Amino acid sequence: MSEQIAHYRTPPEGARALGLAVTGAGTIRGQNRPRTRQALTGYAGVLVTSGTGHLALHDRPGRHRVGPGTFFWLPPGVLHTYGPSGGTWDEHWVLFEGPSTGGYENLGYLGGGVAAVEVADPVALAESMTRLVELTGRATSLPDHVELGAALHTLIHAVGPGHGLSADRAPASPLGHRAIALLTADLEHPVKIGELARELSVSRDTLIAAVRAVTGDTPIDYLTRHRLDRAKVMLADTGLPVGAIARRVGYADHAYFTRVFTQRVGMSPTAFREQAFREQTPPEDHGQHIAHDPPERPATPRPSPTPPTRSPT
């Protein structure tokens, strides 16, 4: 006979507005009954900790073997069949919903990649799932649900993209990291993706896929973010003119740099620098001066007049 712990919650609107809201979580020990051709209204995540079985998502071909340390996502509205084969298994499960799910799927999370993931550290993930179940069991207030949503974000990150912790990612990771190192080695000079791909002896598409697997961006988008990050540091920590900073991070055209910075950051480089000055002590000079009004000097008190001395009579 199986042993079950199940908690169900209706999250407050304030928790849903943060992007993810847990609607249920639980643990089943000795599960012996497969779920057949069912569909959910929200998302579910399942971690199997013992036993073996199978998983089938009926919008995808094939059946997937499931064993200890296998994690799989069940998207809403998709018919699925899963359960132990010829015995029992133990599992943790979580149910959730929210607007952030679409963004995660676009990045390859929540089943956006392979259906079943062999996680890198199943013990740590089981501890995270156990904590989720405990938090769900005592979640009553809005702060409780906020904490629960944060724990779910952590879980999604720990599982990783559908291709992230499975064998599929192994070849891409070293290539992606080598490409990133070459992309950012010399920010002052332009980068051509075709030349970089030839240097790494891969196709342009393979290079782009490898960088995206690591960063979530194309090589050019990642390089732009990196250049802007470096520019922010120099704007905040040095007195270099904006044009000099633009050249140091690879923008020969000062006006174009300002336009890109403003579009991505939401303020101009000058406004960013002024904001940084307000939040910290003035930056080091490094040979360049930024004009500021001189601080007011305290008034020097005038000496009191010395009374005339009387000569002794």
XYZ file of C-alpha atoms in Angstrom:
313
model
C 0.000 0.000 0.000
C 1.345 3.410 -0.933
C 1.930 6.252 1.524
C 1.024 9.739 0.381
C 1.469 13.311 1.540
C -0.470 15.856 -0.515
C -1.001 19.585 0.013
C -3.164 21.767 -2.248
C -3.275 25.550 -2.191
C -5.106 28.400 -3.918
C -2.430 31.116 -4.154
C -3.334 34.774 -3.529
C -3.312 37.076 -6.541
C -0.222 38.848 -5.190
C 1.733 35.591 -5.477
C 0.491 34.904 -9.014
C 1.562 38.389 -10.059
C 5.189 37.463 -9.246
C 5.189 34.961 -12.126
C 4.970 31.522 -10.492
C 2.505 30.196 -7.931
C 2.489 26.707 -6.408
C -0.943 25.079 -6.310
C 0.072 21.749 -4.813
C 2.968 19.507 -3.771
C 3.373 16.063 -2.288
C 5.241 12.804 -1.893
C 4.203 9.263 -2.776
C 6.072 6.228 -1.454
C 5.299 2.856 -2.993
C 3.368 4.198 -5.984
C 2.067 1.146 -7.848
C -0.605 2.622 -10.104
C 0.334 4.261 -13.407
C -1.485 7.374 -14.572
C -2.873 6.774 -18.039
C -3.781 9.386 -20.666
C -4.373 12.190 -18.211
C -4.005 15.944 -18.784
C -3.500 18.776 -16.283
C -4.751 22.351 -16.279
C -1.393 23.645 -14.977
C 2.207 22.499 -14.953
C 3.581 19.610 -12.910
C 7.101 18.457 -12.069
C 7.861 14.917 -10.901
C 11.091 13.536 -9.422
C 11.392 9.749 -9.119
C 13.674 8.737 -6.231
C 13.401 4.914 -6.389
C 11.986 2.283 -8.728
C 11.774 2.238 -12.511
C 9.058 2.821 -15.052
C 8.190 4.845 -18.121
C 6.866 8.205 -19.344
C 4.974 9.042 -22.522
C 3.860 12.516 -23.585
C 1.285 11.957 -26.292
C 2.233 15.059 -28.262
C 5.730 13.577 -28.727
C 6.902 10.278 -30.173
C 8.202 7.397 -28.074
C 8.308 6.276 -24.469
C 11.031 7.315 -22.059
C 12.592 5.125 -19.417
C 12.347 6.553 -15.910
C 14.522 5.546 -12.950
C 15.948 6.943 -9.720
C 17.102 10.516 -10.313
C 14.842 11.117 -13.322
C 12.912 14.386 -13.372
C 10.171 15.200 -15.867
C 7.785 18.090 -16.511
C 4.126 17.629 -17.479
C 2.877 20.622 -19.528
C -0.771 21.665 -19.217
C -3.261 20.247 -21.661
C -0.905 17.490 -22.871
C -2.061 13.896 -22.470
C 0.517 11.895 -20.554
C 1.017 8.377 -19.263
C 3.599 7.508 -16.611
C 4.193 5.137 -13.745
C 6.202 2.172 -12.447
C 6.717 -0.971 -14.501
C 6.130 -4.240 -12.669
C 6.597 -2.872 -9.158
C 6.510 0.420 -7.291
C 8.378 3.702 -7.227
C 8.740 6.717 -4.928
C 8.153 10.235 -6.217
C 7.924 13.891 -5.255
C 5.574 16.114 -7.252
C 4.685 19.796 -7.524
C 1.855 21.614 -9.320
C 2.130 25.258 -10.359
C 0.991 27.972 -12.763
C 1.763 31.558 -13.680
C 2.840 33.862 -16.516
C 6.545 33.058 -16.102
C 6.000 29.524 -17.377
C 5.901 30.718 -20.993
C 9.232 32.480 -20.645
C 10.821 29.425 -19.087
C 9.558 27.211 -21.916
C 11.000 29.576 -24.522
C 14.398 29.136 -22.829
C 14.136 25.349 -22.960
C 12.990 24.811 -19.371
C 9.773 23.111 -18.207
C 9.988 20.389 -20.814
C 10.970 22.709 -23.638
C 13.835 20.286 -24.358
C 13.904 16.528 -23.802
C 10.965 14.987 -21.929
C 12.879 13.319 -19.082
C 16.072 14.682 -17.521
C 18.679 12.670 -15.610
C 19.594 15.324 -13.069
C 23.211 15.940 -12.080
C 22.598 15.824 -8.304
C 19.440 13.834 -7.509
C 20.062 13.952 -3.742
C 20.162 17.760 -3.689
C 17.114 17.936 -5.947
C 15.204 15.535 -3.675
C 16.020 17.847 -0.753
C 14.672 20.810 -2.745
C 11.481 18.905 -3.529
C 11.076 17.891 0.129
C 11.410 21.544 1.134
C 8.782 22.524 -1.458
C 6.367 19.975 -0.005
C 6.987 21.290 3.531
C 6.567 24.926 2.469
C 3.341 24.101 0.635
C 1.998 22.354 3.713
C 2.327 25.451 5.868
C 1.683 28.170 3.260
C -1.179 30.380 4.445
C -0.007 33.999 4.238
C 1.173 36.024 1.253
C 4.816 35.956 2.490
C 4.541 32.149 2.697
C 3.447 31.975 -0.941
C 6.189 34.405 -1.992
C 8.759 32.118 -0.331
C 7.160 29.132 -2.031
C 7.374 30.791 -5.449
C 11.048 31.602 -4.861
C 11.705 27.940 -3.985
C 10.012 26.891 -7.224
C 12.214 29.241 -9.276
C 15.227 27.634 -7.570
C 13.940 24.160 -8.433
C 13.443 25.045 -12.099
C 16.984 26.402 -12.237
C 18.352 23.270 -10.530
C 16.668 20.965 -13.041
C 17.922 23.155 -15.855
C 16.870 23.261 -19.494
C 15.550 20.055 -20.958
C 18.927 19.576 -22.619
C 20.864 21.140 -19.760
C 21.661 18.305 -17.365
C 21.274 15.405 -19.748
C 23.943 13.854 -21.912
C 22.724 16.023 -24.818
C 24.462 19.064 -23.369
C 27.884 17.526 -22.767
C 29.366 18.336 -26.210
C 27.933 21.873 -26.303
C 29.182 23.156 -22.959
C 32.958 23.202 -23.632
C 32.406 24.656 -27.094
C 30.071 27.318 -25.763
C 32.496 28.360 -23.033
C 35.451 28.461 -25.465
C 33.411 30.621 -27.821
C 32.470 32.999 -25.003
C 36.122 33.335 -23.980
C 37.090 34.264 -27.554
C 34.121 36.622 -27.937
C 35.114 38.642 -24.883
C 38.905 38.427 -25.141
C 39.327 41.793 -26.899
C 36.322 44.074 -26.635
C 37.907 46.951 -28.540
C 37.889 45.109 -31.870
C 34.913 43.883 -33.937
C 33.990 40.196 -33.910
C 32.894 38.238 -36.976
C 30.904 35.122 -36.135
C 31.962 33.318 -39.317
C 35.666 33.805 -38.528
C 35.099 32.691 -34.927
C 33.337 29.538 -36.127
C 36.250 28.730 -38.471
C 38.725 29.259 -35.624
C 36.770 26.730 -33.530
C 36.361 24.358 -36.510
C 32.569 24.294 -36.321
C 29.732 25.588 -38.443
C 28.181 28.973 -37.788
C 24.902 27.323 -36.686
C 26.733 24.997 -34.275
C 28.568 27.945 -32.753
C 25.370 29.956 -32.293
C 23.605 26.954 -30.712
C 26.512 26.313 -28.328
C 26.635 29.929 -27.127
C 22.859 30.033 -26.748
C 22.940 26.809 -24.687
C 25.270 28.486 -22.173
C 24.052 32.093 -22.193
C 20.487 31.996 -23.515
C 21.542 34.505 -26.208
C 23.041 34.532 -29.673
C 26.780 35.367 -29.725
C 26.100 38.958 -30.828
C 23.415 39.541 -28.187
C 25.653 38.081 -25.473
C 28.600 40.208 -26.622
C 26.419 43.326 -26.544
C 25.362 42.567 -22.962
C 28.970 41.941 -21.955
C 30.139 45.206 -23.527
C 27.412 47.147 -21.748
C 28.287 45.480 -18.443
C 31.917 46.562 -18.851
C 30.797 50.057 -19.834
C 28.692 50.313 -16.676
C 31.703 49.451 -14.535
C 33.834 52.121 -16.200
C 31.068 54.714 -16.016
C 30.676 54.082 -12.296
C 34.309 53.549 -11.307
C 36.365 55.842 -13.560
C 36.362 59.412 -14.742
C 36.902 58.488 -18.395
C 34.789 60.405 -20.921
C 31.857 58.500 -22.383
C 33.463 58.476 -25.843
C 36.627 56.836 -24.478
C 34.575 54.204 -22.679
C 32.628 53.521 -25.871
C 35.876 52.846 -27.752
C 37.200 50.586 -24.992
C 34.142 48.337 -25.212
C 34.120 48.157 -29.001
C 32.006 51.093 -30.204
C 33.928 53.496 -32.445
C 30.827 55.651 -32.854
C 30.035 57.498 -29.634
C 26.473 58.295 -30.756
C 25.744 54.676 -31.676
C 27.065 53.484 -28.310
C 24.819 55.984 -26.533
C 21.819 54.808 -28.547
C 22.462 51.109 -27.816
C 23.156 51.800 -24.134
C 19.969 53.844 -23.768
C 17.822 51.222 -25.507
C 19.161 48.333 -23.419
C 19.632 50.025 -20.037
C 16.735 52.472 -20.092
C 18.878 55.561 -19.530
C 21.786 57.304 -21.224
C 25.405 56.613 -20.198
C 25.586 60.066 -18.617
C 22.411 59.480 -16.611
C 23.734 56.088 -15.487
C 26.981 57.697 -14.338
C 25.120 60.387 -12.399
C 22.955 57.747 -10.728
C 26.031 55.705 -9.808
C 27.651 58.819 -8.297
C 24.639 59.344 -6.073
C 24.838 55.746 -4.838
C 28.534 55.602 -4.024
C 31.585 57.684 -3.304
C 33.120 59.564 -6.263
C 35.124 57.315 -8.635
C 38.863 57.224 -9.077
C 40.188 59.831 -11.459
C 42.508 57.749 -13.733
C 43.877 60.929 -15.269
C 40.561 62.313 -16.473
C 38.490 64.904 -14.673
C 34.731 65.221 -14.557
C 33.525 68.686 -13.805
C 31.648 69.041 -10.554
C 30.715 72.107 -8.603
C 33.380 72.605 -5.943
C 32.162 71.824 -2.450
C 31.335 74.778 -0.311
C 34.090 75.566 2.137
C 33.061 76.326 5.675
C 33.442 79.965 6.561
C 36.639 80.749 8.439
C 35.763 82.450 11.710
C 37.272 85.869 12.109
C 39.422 86.380 15.172
C 37.828 88.442 17.903
C 39.368 91.880 18.321
C 41.922 91.929 21.079
C 41.020 94.446 23.763
C 43.655 97.114 24.243
C 46.082 96.405 27.016
C 46.582 98.884 29.778
C 50.010 99.808 30.855
C 50.508 99.387 34.529
C 50.451 102.517 36.461
